[in-house]
Amino acid sequence: MQKLLLGDEALAQGAIDGGLSGVYAYPGTPSTEITEYIQGSKQAKDRKIRSDWSANEKTAMEAALGMSYAGKRSMSCMKHVGMNVAADCFMNAAVTGVNGGMLTVAADDPGMHSSQNEQDSRYFAKFALVPALEPSSQQECYDMAYEGFELSEKFNVPVMIRLTTRIAHSRAGVATRETKKQNEISLPKDPRQYVLLPGIARRNYKKLLSIQAELEKASEESKWNKYFDGKDKSKGVIACGIAYNYFRENYPEDKCPYPVIKVSQYPLPRKMVEKMAKEVKEIIVLEDGYPLVEEQIKGFLAKEPVRGRLDGTLPRDGELNPAIVAAAFGLKINPGADIPAVVAGRPPAMCTGCSHIDMYTALKEVMQKYGTGRVFSDIGCYTLGALPPYGVINSCVDMGASITMAKGAADAGLIPSVAVIGDSTFAHSGITGLIDAVRDKSPITIIISDNESTSMTGGQDSSAVGIIEKVCEAVGVDPEHIHVLLPLKKNHEEMVKVISRELEYKGVSVIIPRRECIQKAVRRKKKEAKEKKQ
Amino acid sequence: MKIDLILCGVGGQGILSIAAALGAAALRNNLYLKQAETHGMSQRGGDVVSHMRISDKPIHSDLIPIGAADMILSVEPMEALRYLPFLSPKGYVVTNTTPFKNIPNYPSEDDIMKELKKLPNVVIIDADTIAEEMGSKRSMNIVMLGAAAPFLDMPYESFENGLRDIFGRKGDDIVNANLAALKAGYDFSMKNRK
């Protein structure tokens, strides 16, 4: 029988069945459910598949590379911006090559449902010169993970699977296959394969370049790329990943007049595209994310008009949907009634009882003395402190940037400057910035709003639990200026007093308001009550 | 047959339990299913929506095209209105009446009701009160599913069987409470459909 699975879950099950030995990840929407599924899978537990959370995406991918070095099949999973953190490893892993099959899953978020940008991870695969797979269905999510390890081992390169939010968080029936054995431990045949000294790196890089033609051939022959002929040659359509579904919603196979190429494996199958270009008057490219394919084919098809996101046939930004695709073909859309004027926006908000609320209430009161524009924040639930009624924070850029931006602003003379960062983000990328601040004796106050959880993504375990004060002290923060507070309404006056005092200190202070995430506390209490009953 | 359903509410209201029951019902009938969910940031008290598509033929898009939904099923009255552009002219709105007020500018309930009552095909049901009177406040979502059932092209028994699949592990009491909630919602719609 088919299993009803999210795209994320289908990918996870495909990896388990495909012989996975370890998954490494830092939570990030829309990728989180891949690793959570493996953590919750009895089958994965029985097969001793390693699945705990990593401190960040770079440590995750490096561990996956290490497991691959030892001959086993590994996978690292992240949201698109996690690829920026892991890029140092990713670009170089393409040059080292792999031993056991290695999958890198990048889950993009076109439309920015839960992200700060909509960068397209396919560029990273192209940049690193490695294959990328882009599923158009939950079944393909499963199959691509299942078969991706072999693709990686065959060509000796990491393989990227690129998801987008819609495929990651949409459910459908998935047929599973027989479970493969995990690889035995084995060392790379060449003991210097992973030593990227210039001489060896140059040799490896030439090898990587030399297989590009084979990778392209694999794309031409891939069952995931498909050429459909059509009688009407006025247009040809190239539809990538999930955009293929939106196209078929408008033009089902039995009612489609145009030639179509479905693209789900990269590098782009150039011969297929050239065949289409010879036959048709113009090509429309449908792709969710950036106009990667559109730009690329403009480079090698001088004479054919290519339409897509670059010439305005489709919007340059945002997520695709069936209506946008219909409009690109001049099809009529019949929207329902307008949204009545009475409907108000409902932005996300911090939960009632959240510890960040007590922290921000105190901070807001203190900052009145100094004026606005001095609080640098970070990525997590507490980013909602930018919205009313708080409106306290002035930045949210990338993981860990609160501490380093506060430092830079203080260096420029904005004294005092404040950083607000969560516990999990601190472990992810805050510690290195703290080392810089201590070294320069920067006059900044760092608030580590510790709810003992990675909450925005659903309450995963935080790598920072139990170590924050020790880490701060160990990297050189004066223990006199490290304070742990209990963020509750009744402690408001004390919090105001401590924050006010530390803002006047001309060095690095760390204030740690600590109270368990309210959602996590509710779940924990429910679980405890259930266990008590049994 | 095909059912294109917009399921909506506020993060934390548990619309995914309705989706799970419907999904189980669809699988029971060997139908194709695609269901796109909202995860992540919006779950913190923001508006959430799930696109649920059920068909006897393969389904292409995970998202329902604008103007094509057969139903908007909402557990919150203002949220029902937010997705009207998705509703086909023949489509139904089935909505709960209890407002979820977590924003300072929540509109007047009368204004919301006025807009809802203007719609040609609408069932407005106080599912919270019905669930509470049955002694199980948490089954509001299943009352809503029952209220939607008469307008969805699937036999009533498949909804019952879907609930049995989902709640079976929790014992007969829970199964029976949910079956009763389903029936209460169903009966309300049969009596009050326009």
PDB file of C-alpha atoms in Angstrom, chain A residues 169-376:
ATOM      1  CA  HIS A 169       5.231  20.520   2.791  1.00  0.00           C
ATOM      2  CA  SER A 170       2.719  18.824   0.563  1.00  0.00           C
ATOM      3  CA  ARG A 171       1.469  15.291   1.140  1.00  0.00           C
ATOM      4  CA  ALA A 172       0.717  12.563  -1.380  1.00  0.00           C
ATOM      5  CA  GLY A 173       0.749   8.788  -1.704  1.00  0.00           C
ATOM      6  CA  VAL A 174       4.222   7.297  -2.161  1.00  0.00           C
ATOM      7  CA  ALA A 175       5.175   3.741  -3.136  1.00  0.00           C
ATOM      8  CA  THR A 176       8.264   2.456  -1.329  1.00  0.00           C
ATOM      9  CA  ARG A 177      10.867  -0.047  -2.510  1.00  0.00           C
ATOM     10  CA  GLU A 178      12.958  -2.771  -0.918  1.00  0.00           C
ATOM     11  CA  THR A 179      15.480  -1.628   1.661  1.00  0.00           C
ATOM     12  CA  LYS A 180      19.111  -1.656   0.574  1.00  0.00           C
ATOM     13  CA  LYS A 181      21.987  -2.700   2.805  1.00  0.00           C
ATOM     14  CA  GLN A 182      24.144   0.030   4.257  1.00  0.00           C
ATOM     15  CA  ASN A 183      27.698   0.278   2.924  1.00  0.00           C
ATOM     16  CA  GLU A 184      30.487  -1.387   4.876  1.00  0.00           C
ATOM     17  CA  ILE A 185      33.153   0.914   6.254  1.00  0.00           C
ATOM     18  CA  SER A 186      35.957   1.456   3.697  1.00  0.00           C
ATOM     19  CA  LEU A 187      38.728   3.996   3.170  1.00  0.00           C
ATOM     20  CA  PRO A 188      39.075   5.990  -0.055  1.00  0.00           C
ATOM     21  CA  LYS A 189      41.288   4.168  -2.567  1.00  0.00           C
ATOM     22  CA  ASP A 190      43.516   7.218  -2.953  1.00  0.00           C
ATOM     23  CA  PRO A 191      44.773   8.271   0.504  1.00  0.00           C
ATOM     24  CA  ARG A 192      45.329  11.836  -0.748  1.00  0.00           C
ATOM     25  CA  GLN A 193      41.937  12.303  -2.392  1.00  0.00           C
ATOM     26  CA  TYR A 194      40.742  14.566   0.437  1.00  0.00           C
ATOM     27  CA  VAL A 195      43.987  16.526   0.925  1.00  0.00           C
ATOM     28  CA  LEU A 196      43.281  19.734  -0.970  1.00  0.00           C
ATOM     29  CA  LEU A 197      46.823  21.041  -1.170  1.00  0.00           C
ATOM     30  CA  PRO A 198      47.108  23.083  -4.375  1.00  0.00           C
ATOM     31  CA  GLY A 199      48.850  20.330  -6.349  1.00  0.00           C
ATOM     32  CA  ILE A 200      46.253  17.729  -5.439  1.00  0.00           C
ATOM     33  CA  ALA A 201      43.344  20.165  -5.721  1.00  0.00           C
ATOM     34  CA  ARG A 202      44.405  21.088  -9.268  1.00  0.00           C
ATOM     35  CA  ARG A 203      44.439  17.420 -10.235  1.00  0.00           C
ATOM     36  CA  ASN A 204      41.044  16.769  -8.581  1.00  0.00           C
ATOM     37  CA  TYR A 205      39.537  19.846 -10.183  1.00  0.00           C
ATOM     38  CA  LYS A 206      40.627  18.739 -13.668  1.00  0.00           C
ATOM     39  CA  LYS A 207      38.962  15.419 -12.950  1.00  0.00           C
ATOM     40  CA  LEU A 208      35.767  17.194 -11.898  1.00  0.00           C
ATOM     41  CA  LEU A 209      35.837  19.226 -15.113  1.00  0.00           C
ATOM     42  CA  SER A 210      36.464  16.114 -17.176  1.00  0.00           C
ATOM     43  CA  ILE A 211      33.269  14.403 -15.991  1.00  0.00           C
ATOM     44  CA  GLN A 212      30.999  17.341 -16.852  1.00  0.00           C
ATOM     45  CA  ALA A 213      30.166  15.895 -20.274  1.00  0.00           C
ATOM     46  CA  GLU A 214      29.215  12.597 -18.616  1.00  0.00           C
ATOM     47  CA  LEU A 215      27.005  14.397 -16.100  1.00  0.00           C
ATOM     48  CA  GLU A 216      25.251  16.149 -18.971  1.00  0.00           C
ATOM     49  CA  LYS A 217      24.812  12.814 -20.735  1.00  0.00           C
ATOM     50  CA  ALA A 218      23.324  11.366 -17.548  1.00  0.00           C
ATOM     51  CA  SER A 219      20.809  14.229 -17.573  1.00  0.00           C
ATOM     52  CA  GLU A 220      19.924  13.567 -21.240  1.00  0.00           C
ATOM     53  CA  GLU A 221      19.231   9.931 -20.390  1.00  0.00           C
ATOM     54  CA  SER A 222      17.652  10.483 -16.965  1.00  0.00           C
ATOM     55  CA  LYS A 223      14.163   9.068 -16.469  1.00  0.00           C
ATOM     56  CA  TRP A 224      13.379  12.268 -14.554  1.00  0.00           C
ATOM     57  CA  ASN A 225      13.935  14.450 -17.614  1.00  0.00           C
ATOM     58  CA  LYS A 226      11.437  13.922 -20.375  1.00  0.00           C
ATOM     59  CA  TYR A 227      10.724  15.294 -23.832  1.00  0.00           C
ATOM     60  CA  PHE A 228       7.042  15.351 -24.868  1.00  0.00           C
ATOM     61  CA  ASP A 229       6.396  16.123 -28.517  1.00  0.00           C
ATOM     62  CA  GLY A 230       3.603  18.494 -29.565  1.00  0.00           C
ATOM     63  CA  LYS A 231       2.024  19.501 -32.863  1.00  0.00           C
ATOM     64  CA  ASP A 232       1.896  23.259 -32.289  1.00  0.00           C
ATOM     65  CA  LYS A 233       5.458  24.526 -32.776  1.00  0.00           C
ATOM     66  CA  SER A 234       4.633  28.164 -32.080  1.00  0.00           C
ATOM     67  CA  LYS A 235       5.878  27.562 -28.524  1.00  0.00           C
ATOM     68  CA  GLY A 236       8.005  25.083 -26.649  1.00  0.00           C
ATOM     69  CA  VAL A 237       7.877  24.769 -22.879  1.00  0.00           C
ATOM     70  CA  ILE A 238      10.666  23.928 -20.421  1.00  0.00           C
ATOM     71  CA  ALA A 239       9.181  23.221 -16.989  1.00  0.00           C
ATOM     72  CA  CYS A 240      11.468  22.530 -14.024  1.00  0.00           C
ATOM     73  CA  GLY A 241      10.631  20.680 -10.795  1.00  0.00           C
ATOM     74  CA  ILE A 242       7.295  21.680  -9.313  1.00  0.00           C
ATOM     75  CA  ALA A 243       6.646  24.225 -12.092  1.00  0.00           C
ATOM     76  CA  TYR A 244       5.954  21.184 -14.281  1.00  0.00           C
ATOM     77  CA  ASN A 245       2.865  20.458 -12.153  1.00  0.00           C
ATOM     78  CA  TYR A 246       1.537  23.987 -12.515  1.00  0.00           C
ATOM     79  CA  PHE A 247       1.987  23.682 -16.275  1.00  0.00           C
ATOM     80  CA  ARG A 248       0.180  20.324 -16.412  1.00  0.00           C
ATOM     81  CA  GLU A 249      -2.638  21.751 -14.301  1.00  0.00           C
ATOM     82  CA  ASN A 250      -3.296  24.075 -17.251  1.00  0.00           C
ATOM     83  CA  TYR A 251      -2.243  21.701 -20.042  1.00  0.00           C
ATOM     84  CA  PRO A 252      -2.744  18.012 -19.141  1.00  0.00           C
ATOM     85  CA  GLU A 253      -0.752  15.590 -21.314  1.00  0.00           C
ATOM     86  CA  ASP A 254      -3.734  14.669 -23.512  1.00  0.00           C
ATOM     87  CA  LYS A 255      -4.651  18.316 -24.084  1.00  0.00           C
ATOM     88  CA  CYS A 256      -1.248  19.917 -24.606  1.00  0.00           C
ATOM     89  CA  PRO A 257      -0.504  21.251 -28.110  1.00  0.00           C
ATOM     90  CA  TYR A 258       3.115  22.304 -27.422  1.00  0.00           C
ATOM     91  CA  PRO A 259       6.373  20.352 -27.152  1.00  0.00           C
ATOM     92  CA  VAL A 260       7.416  20.161 -23.472  1.00  0.00           C
ATOM     93  CA  ILE A 261      10.633  19.320 -21.636  1.00  0.00           C
ATOM     94  CA  LYS A 262      10.250  18.312 -18.012  1.00  0.00           C
ATOM     95  CA  VAL A 263      13.532  19.047 -16.225  1.00  0.00           C
ATOM     96  CA  SER A 264      14.254  17.358 -12.889  1.00  0.00           C
ATOM     97  CA  GLN A 265      17.946  16.533 -13.240  1.00  0.00           C
ATOM     98  CA  TYR A 266      20.799  18.981 -13.806  1.00  0.00           C
ATOM     99  CA  PRO A 267      23.158  19.870 -15.435  1.00  0.00           C
ATOM    100  CA  LEU A 268      20.589  20.960 -17.976  1.00  0.00           C
ATOM    101  CA  PRO A 269      20.064  18.372 -20.754  1.00  0.00           C
ATOM    102  CA  ARG A 270      21.431  20.647 -23.452  1.00  0.00           C
ATOM    103  CA  LYS A 271      20.681  18.382 -26.421  1.00  0.00           C
ATOM    104  CA  MET A 272      17.016  18.177 -25.491  1.00  0.00           C
ATOM    105  CA  VAL A 273      16.867  21.953 -25.348  1.00  0.00           C
ATOM    106  CA  GLU A 274      18.653  22.320 -28.685  1.00  0.00           C
ATOM    107  CA  LYS A 275      16.259  19.842 -30.297  1.00  0.00           C
ATOM    108  CA  MET A 276      13.324  21.911 -29.068  1.00  0.00           C
ATOM    109  CA  ALA A 277      14.915  25.176 -30.154  1.00  0.00           C
ATOM    110  CA  LYS A 278      15.269  23.871 -33.712  1.00  0.00           C
ATOM    111  CA  GLU A 279      11.569  23.071 -33.918  1.00  0.00           C
ATOM    112  CA  VAL A 280       9.781  25.898 -32.156  1.00  0.00           C
ATOM    113  CA  LYS A 281       9.379  29.640 -32.639  1.00  0.00           C
ATOM    114  CA  GLU A 282       9.895  30.542 -28.987  1.00  0.00           C
ATOM    115  CA  ILE A 283      10.606  28.855 -25.680  1.00  0.00           C
ATOM    116  CA  ILE A 284       8.862  29.607 -22.387  1.00  0.00           C
ATOM    117  CA  VAL A 285      10.798  28.588 -19.272  1.00  0.00           C
ATOM    118  CA  LEU A 286       8.874  27.808 -16.074  1.00  0.00           C
ATOM    119  CA  GLU A 287      11.008  27.495 -12.946  1.00  0.00           C
ATOM    120  CA  ASP A 288      10.377  28.232  -9.263  1.00  0.00           C
ATOM    121  CA  GLY A 289      13.142  30.404  -7.861  1.00  0.00           C
ATOM    122  CA  TYR A 290      15.640  32.349  -9.962  1.00  0.00           C
ATOM    123  CA  PRO A 291      15.756  32.304 -13.803  1.00  0.00           C
ATOM    124  CA  LEU A 292      18.680  29.857 -13.862  1.00  0.00           C
ATOM    125  CA  VAL A 293      17.623  27.761 -16.848  1.00  0.00           C
ATOM    126  CA  GLU A 294      16.355  30.810 -18.698  1.00  0.00           C
ATOM    127  CA  GLU A 295      19.708  32.583 -18.370  1.00  0.00           C
ATOM    128  CA  GLN A 296      21.607  29.475 -19.258  1.00  0.00           C
ATOM    129  CA  ILE A 297      19.768  28.715 -22.485  1.00  0.00           C
ATOM    130  CA  LYS A 298      19.947  32.337 -23.568  1.00  0.00           C
ATOM    131  CA  GLY A 299      23.679  31.744 -23.525  1.00  0.00           C
ATOM    132  CA  PHE A 300      23.631  28.877 -25.997  1.00  0.00           C
ATOM    133  CA  LEU A 301      20.587  29.643 -28.124  1.00  0.00           C
ATOM    134  CA  ALA A 302      21.375  32.911 -29.836  1.00  0.00           C
ATOM    135  CA  LYS A 303      18.453  33.150 -32.222  1.00  0.00           C
ATOM    136  CA  GLU A 304      15.417  31.723 -30.452  1.00  0.00           C
ATOM    137  CA  PRO A 305      13.294  34.021 -28.319  1.00  0.00           C
ATOM    138  CA  VAL A 306      13.350  32.724 -24.757  1.00  0.00           C
ATOM    139  CA  ARG A 307      10.598  33.861 -22.460  1.00  0.00           C
ATOM    140  CA  GLY A 308      10.344  33.540 -18.725  1.00  0.00           C
ATOM    141  CA  ARG A 309      11.068  35.521 -15.610  1.00  0.00           C
ATOM    142  CA  LEU A 310      13.629  37.808 -17.276  1.00  0.00           C
ATOM    143  CA  ASP A 311      11.410  39.350 -19.963  1.00  0.00           C
ATOM    144  CA  GLY A 312       8.336  39.726 -17.735  1.00  0.00           C
ATOM    145  CA  THR A 313       6.348  36.775 -19.159  1.00  0.00           C
ATOM    146  CA  LEU A 314       6.406  35.549 -15.549  1.00  0.00           C
ATOM    147  CA  PRO A 315       7.073  37.678 -12.456  1.00  0.00           C
ATOM    148  CA  ARG A 316      10.782  38.028 -11.604  1.00  0.00           C
ATOM    149  CA  ASP A 317      10.219  37.145  -7.934  1.00  0.00           C
ATOM    150  CA  GLY A 318       7.861  35.129  -5.765  1.00  0.00           C
ATOM    151  CA  GLU A 319       6.468  31.610  -5.895  1.00  0.00           C
ATOM    152  CA  LEU A 320       4.824  30.237  -9.029  1.00  0.00           C
ATOM    153  CA  ASN A 321       1.274  28.850  -8.977  1.00  0.00           C
ATOM    154  CA  PRO A 322      -1.210  27.553 -11.576  1.00  0.00           C
ATOM    155  CA  ALA A 323      -2.675  31.026 -12.204  1.00  0.00           C
ATOM    156  CA  ILE A 324       0.687  32.690 -12.904  1.00  0.00           C
ATOM    157  CA  VAL A 325       1.551  29.912 -15.358  1.00  0.00           C
ATOM    158  CA  ALA A 326      -1.883  30.195 -17.017  1.00  0.00           C
ATOM    159  CA  ALA A 327      -1.371  33.932 -17.484  1.00  0.00           C
ATOM    160  CA  ALA A 328       1.999  33.308 -19.180  1.00  0.00           C
ATOM    161  CA  PHE A 329       0.127  31.338 -21.874  1.00  0.00           C
ATOM    162  CA  GLY A 330      -2.663  33.887 -22.189  1.00  0.00           C
ATOM    163  CA  LEU A 331      -5.218  31.520 -20.644  1.00  0.00           C
ATOM    164  CA  LYS A 332      -8.243  33.084 -18.982  1.00  0.00           C
ATOM    165  CA  ILE A 333      -8.399  32.895 -15.189  1.00  0.00           C
ATOM    166  CA  ASN A 334     -11.687  33.183 -13.341  1.00  0.00           C
ATOM    167  CA  PRO A 335     -10.955  34.207  -9.782  1.00  0.00           C
ATOM    168  CA  GLY A 336     -13.639  33.856  -7.132  1.00  0.00           C
ATOM    169  CA  ALA A 337     -15.003  36.785  -5.139  1.00  0.00           C
ATOM    170  CA  ASP A 338     -12.647  39.475  -3.839  1.00  0.00           C
ATOM    171  CA  ILE A 339     -11.481  39.375  -0.248  1.00  0.00           C
ATOM    172  CA  PRO A 340     -13.977  41.555   1.668  1.00  0.00           C
ATOM    173  CA  ALA A 341     -12.484  44.774   3.047  1.00  0.00           C
ATOM    174  CA  VAL A 342     -13.396  43.712   6.574  1.00  0.00           C
ATOM    175  CA  VAL A 343     -10.682  41.003   6.618  1.00  0.00           C
ATOM    176  CA  ALA A 344      -7.676  42.102   8.672  1.00  0.00           C
ATOM    177  CA  GLY A 345      -4.120  40.811   8.310  1.00  0.00           C
ATOM    178  CA  ARG A 346      -3.047  38.221  10.843  1.00  0.00           C
ATOM    179  CA  PRO A 347       0.747  38.200  11.097  1.00  0.00           C
ATOM    180  CA  PRO A 348       2.477  35.557  13.203  1.00  0.00           C
ATOM    181  CA  ALA A 349       2.944  36.538  16.847  1.00  0.00           C
ATOM    182  CA  MET A 350       4.815  35.399  19.934  1.00  0.00           C
ATOM    183  CA  CYS A 351       2.774  32.955  22.011  1.00  0.00           C
ATOM    184  CA  THR A 352       0.994  34.049  25.175  1.00  0.00           C
ATOM    185  CA  GLY A 353       3.368  33.347  28.039  1.00  0.00           C
ATOM    186  CA  CYS A 354       6.496  33.401  25.853  1.00  0.00           C
ATOM    187  CA  SER A 355       9.716  34.309  27.698  1.00  0.00           C
ATOM    188  CA  HIS A 356      10.830  36.593  24.844  1.00  0.00           C
ATOM    189  CA  ILE A 357       7.853  38.863  25.640  1.00  0.00           C
ATOM    190  CA  ASP A 358       9.090  39.507  29.186  1.00  0.00           C
ATOM    191  CA  MET A 359      12.607  40.096  27.875  1.00  0.00           C
ATOM    192  CA  TYR A 360      11.421  42.591  25.243  1.00  0.00           C
ATOM    193  CA  THR A 361       9.119  44.415  27.677  1.00  0.00           C
ATOM    194  CA  ALA A 362      12.115  45.056  29.938  1.00  0.00           C
ATOM    195  CA  LEU A 363      14.476  45.912  27.064  1.00  0.00           C
ATOM    196  CA  LYS A 364      11.991  48.335  25.522  1.00  0.00           C
ATOM    197  CA  GLU A 365      11.717  50.224  28.800  1.00  0.00           C
ATOM    198  CA  VAL A 366      15.499  50.449  29.169  1.00  0.00           C
ATOM    199  CA  MET A 367      16.093  51.545  25.556  1.00  0.00           C
ATOM    200  CA  GLN A 368      13.758  54.540  25.939  1.00  0.00           C
ATOM    201  CA  LYS A 369      16.679  56.320  27.595  1.00  0.00           C
ATOM    202  CA  TYR A 370      18.948  55.801  24.564  1.00  0.00           C
ATOM    203  CA  GLY A 371      16.474  56.118  21.713  1.00  0.00           C
ATOM    204  CA  THR A 372      15.737  53.655  18.936  1.00  0.00           C
ATOM    205  CA  GLY A 373      18.137  52.137  16.426  1.00  0.00           C
ATOM    206  CA  ARG A 374      20.597  50.329  18.673  1.00  0.00           C
ATOM    207  CA  VAL A 375      19.299  46.764  18.928  1.00  0.00           C
ATOM    208  CA  PHE A 376      20.648  44.151  16.513  1.00  0.00           C
TER     209      PHE A 376
END
